[in-house]
Amino acid sequence: MSVKKIVKYGAISLREKSKEVHKISKKVQILVEDLYDTLYALNGVGLAAPQIGENLRVFVIDVGTDPKTMNPITFINPKILKKEGAVNSYEGCLSFPDAYTNVRRYKYVKVKALDIKGRPFILEADEGSLLARAIQHEFDHLDGILFIDHSRNRFEADKILMDKGLNPIDTKYLLDEKEMEEEIQKNPQSEEKPVD
Ligand code: NI
């Protein structure tokens, strides 16, 4: 299969809601292979179908750090069953080259999805883990939500975006996460490995 070109921030398709997969066709199988080829070529942690130009509800994650610990997980038509707590997450995104900022994420998520064979599975991600944060980041892409929408400090995020030659934040997309912010401030966490 092949390494695809990443759709970059600014493209309207990154703001669209993706469609459910009705059948795991050959086309969907190729899409998943392309997602992995592109993810590994770019050394990412996760990649969602809209980022390679397919507005379908599919994403892949691999939080393994080297070939020995590879742990690819494919999510088709994912649903978040449960989300709890709040943490600071220092994130980037392959659609935003070299731009990282602090965002709010739930600490824990429980997700249901189909695998590449169409078999349902349920996954619980450990509290505050890279996997928990990556699932939320990639899931958002399917609804046209981007990590910067969760920015804890939009002025800091704007500065980082503009330093990288990217458009500043469009405030209409900023999410109101007051309760999460309060919880993060009550329990400050150390910064972890960036999610992208
Ligand atoms: Ni992303």
XYZ file of C-alpha atoms and ligand atoms in Angstrom:
197
model
C 0.000 0.000 0.000
C 1.293 3.502 0.377
C 2.372 6.484 2.372
C -0.223 9.188 1.829
C 0.062 12.936 1.858
C -1.230 14.434 5.121
C -4.096 16.915 4.939
C -2.814 20.011 6.711
C -4.519 22.382 9.124
C -6.476 24.982 7.167
C -8.145 22.383 4.912
C -11.917 22.493 5.350
C -12.143 18.659 5.240
C -10.454 18.494 8.675
C -13.531 20.272 10.057
C -16.084 17.866 8.558
C -17.890 15.088 10.376
C -16.798 11.715 8.987
C -19.225 9.018 7.899
C -19.747 5.611 9.503
C -18.290 2.583 7.742
C -21.132 0.318 6.588
C -19.033 -2.530 5.243
C -15.409 -3.423 5.763
C -14.728 -3.518 2.040
C -11.409 -3.877 0.247
C -11.369 -0.070 0.082
C -11.558 0.168 3.887
C -8.848 -2.487 4.274
C -6.567 -0.495 1.960
C -7.394 2.694 3.857
C -6.281 1.045 7.125
C -3.031 -0.195 5.547
C -2.364 3.293 4.187
C -3.016 4.790 7.631
C -0.395 2.502 9.193
C 2.118 3.050 6.368
C 1.742 6.804 6.741
C 1.756 6.728 10.567
C 4.984 4.704 10.720
C 6.666 6.717 7.947
C 6.049 9.888 9.941
C 6.793 8.405 13.374
C 3.371 9.332 14.708
C 1.325 7.868 17.548
C -2.072 7.986 15.826
C -3.658 8.905 12.512
C -7.289 9.346 11.494
C -8.749 8.732 8.030
C -9.705 12.396 7.387
C -6.020 13.263 7.743
C -5.293 11.298 4.563
C -8.335 12.594 2.732
C -11.006 9.979 3.574
C -13.872 11.265 5.700
C -14.684 7.860 7.198
C -14.891 6.903 10.897
C -11.585 5.048 11.075
C -8.357 5.701 12.960
C -5.241 3.807 13.956
C -3.010 4.149 17.011
C 0.336 2.660 17.951
C 1.802 3.852 21.229
C 4.737 1.411 20.909
C 8.061 3.196 20.926
C 10.136 0.839 18.771
C 9.594 -2.150 16.440
C 9.822 -4.608 19.370
C 6.932 -3.007 21.205
C 4.696 -2.364 18.214
C 1.067 -2.434 19.214
C -1.140 -1.345 16.308
C -4.812 -0.866 17.177
C -7.414 -0.190 14.482
C -10.670 1.570 15.425
C -13.631 1.479 13.029
C -16.890 3.291 13.961
C -15.598 3.989 17.498
C -17.896 5.100 20.327
C -16.698 6.536 23.642
C -18.581 4.649 26.363
C -17.130 6.365 29.389
C -14.821 9.310 30.124
C -13.599 10.541 33.499
C -11.213 12.980 35.125
C -9.059 15.597 33.465
C -5.359 15.930 32.673
C -3.024 18.283 30.904
C -1.783 16.756 27.656
C 1.084 18.228 25.648
C 0.052 17.466 22.081
C 0.842 17.895 18.460
C -0.796 16.546 15.330
C 0.575 15.353 12.005
C -1.717 17.920 10.339
C 0.109 20.698 12.293
C 3.818 20.238 11.549
C 5.994 20.933 14.603
C 3.322 22.746 16.611
C 2.795 21.471 20.174
C 0.668 22.933 22.908
C -1.045 22.091 26.196
C -4.608 20.847 25.928
C -7.246 19.362 28.234
C -8.091 15.687 28.032
C -10.101 13.225 30.052
C -7.905 11.089 32.239
C -9.631 7.811 31.443
C -11.692 6.595 28.503
C -13.502 3.408 27.659
C -14.112 2.922 23.950
C -15.962 0.454 21.778
C -15.086 -0.097 18.105
C -14.814 -2.664 15.330
C -11.475 -4.143 14.310
C -10.376 -4.707 10.710
C -12.296 -8.008 10.609
C -15.475 -6.254 11.755
C -15.307 -7.798 15.248
C -16.440 -5.516 18.089
C -14.043 -4.870 20.964
C -14.000 -2.728 24.087
C -10.830 -1.042 25.270
C -10.158 0.743 28.546
C -7.172 3.069 28.535
C -5.247 3.594 31.772
C -5.698 6.884 33.541
C -3.636 9.633 31.977
C -1.895 7.195 29.619
C -0.627 8.108 26.179
C -3.200 5.653 24.801
C -6.084 7.398 26.611
C -5.013 10.764 25.246
C -4.341 9.458 21.733
C -7.796 7.830 21.534
C -9.448 11.170 22.364
C -7.268 13.047 19.881
C -7.974 10.659 17.002
C -11.659 10.266 17.863
C -12.035 14.046 17.678
C -10.712 14.052 14.111
C -13.785 12.032 13.083
C -16.021 14.852 14.291
C -13.959 17.670 12.781
C -12.523 18.644 16.182
C -8.816 19.502 16.387
C -6.474 19.368 19.387
C -6.135 23.159 19.460
C -9.878 23.383 20.201
C -8.961 21.988 23.656
C -6.162 24.551 24.248
C -5.655 25.531 27.854
C -4.226 28.896 26.863
C -5.320 30.122 23.484
C -2.804 32.968 23.382
C 0.049 30.541 23.922
C -1.447 28.262 21.248
C -1.798 31.163 18.806
C 1.814 32.127 19.267
C 2.969 28.560 18.600
C 0.742 28.249 15.519
C 1.882 31.554 14.064
C 5.547 30.749 14.771
C 5.062 27.662 12.596
C 3.371 29.638 9.823
C -0.060 28.197 10.617
C -3.390 30.021 10.948
C -4.227 31.239 14.450
C -7.068 29.719 16.446
C -10.571 30.312 15.156
C -12.365 31.056 18.424
C -15.672 29.649 17.205
C -14.174 26.174 17.584
C -12.769 26.664 21.100
C -14.405 24.289 23.570
C -15.762 25.401 26.909
C -14.083 23.040 29.379
C -14.226 25.025 32.606
C -14.769 22.011 34.841
C -11.914 20.096 33.269
C -9.652 23.132 33.642
C -10.527 23.437 37.331
C -9.776 19.765 37.873
C -6.410 20.040 36.086
C -5.463 23.014 38.226
C -6.368 21.106 41.384
C -4.172 18.148 40.401
C -1.277 19.410 38.310
C 0.399 16.610 36.363
C 3.882 16.478 35.020
C 4.168 16.728 31.264
C 4.357 13.471 29.418
C 5.488 12.302 26.016
C 3.830 14.427 23.327
C 0.886 12.895 21.530
C 0.790 13.441 17.777
Ni -4.177 14.789 14.892
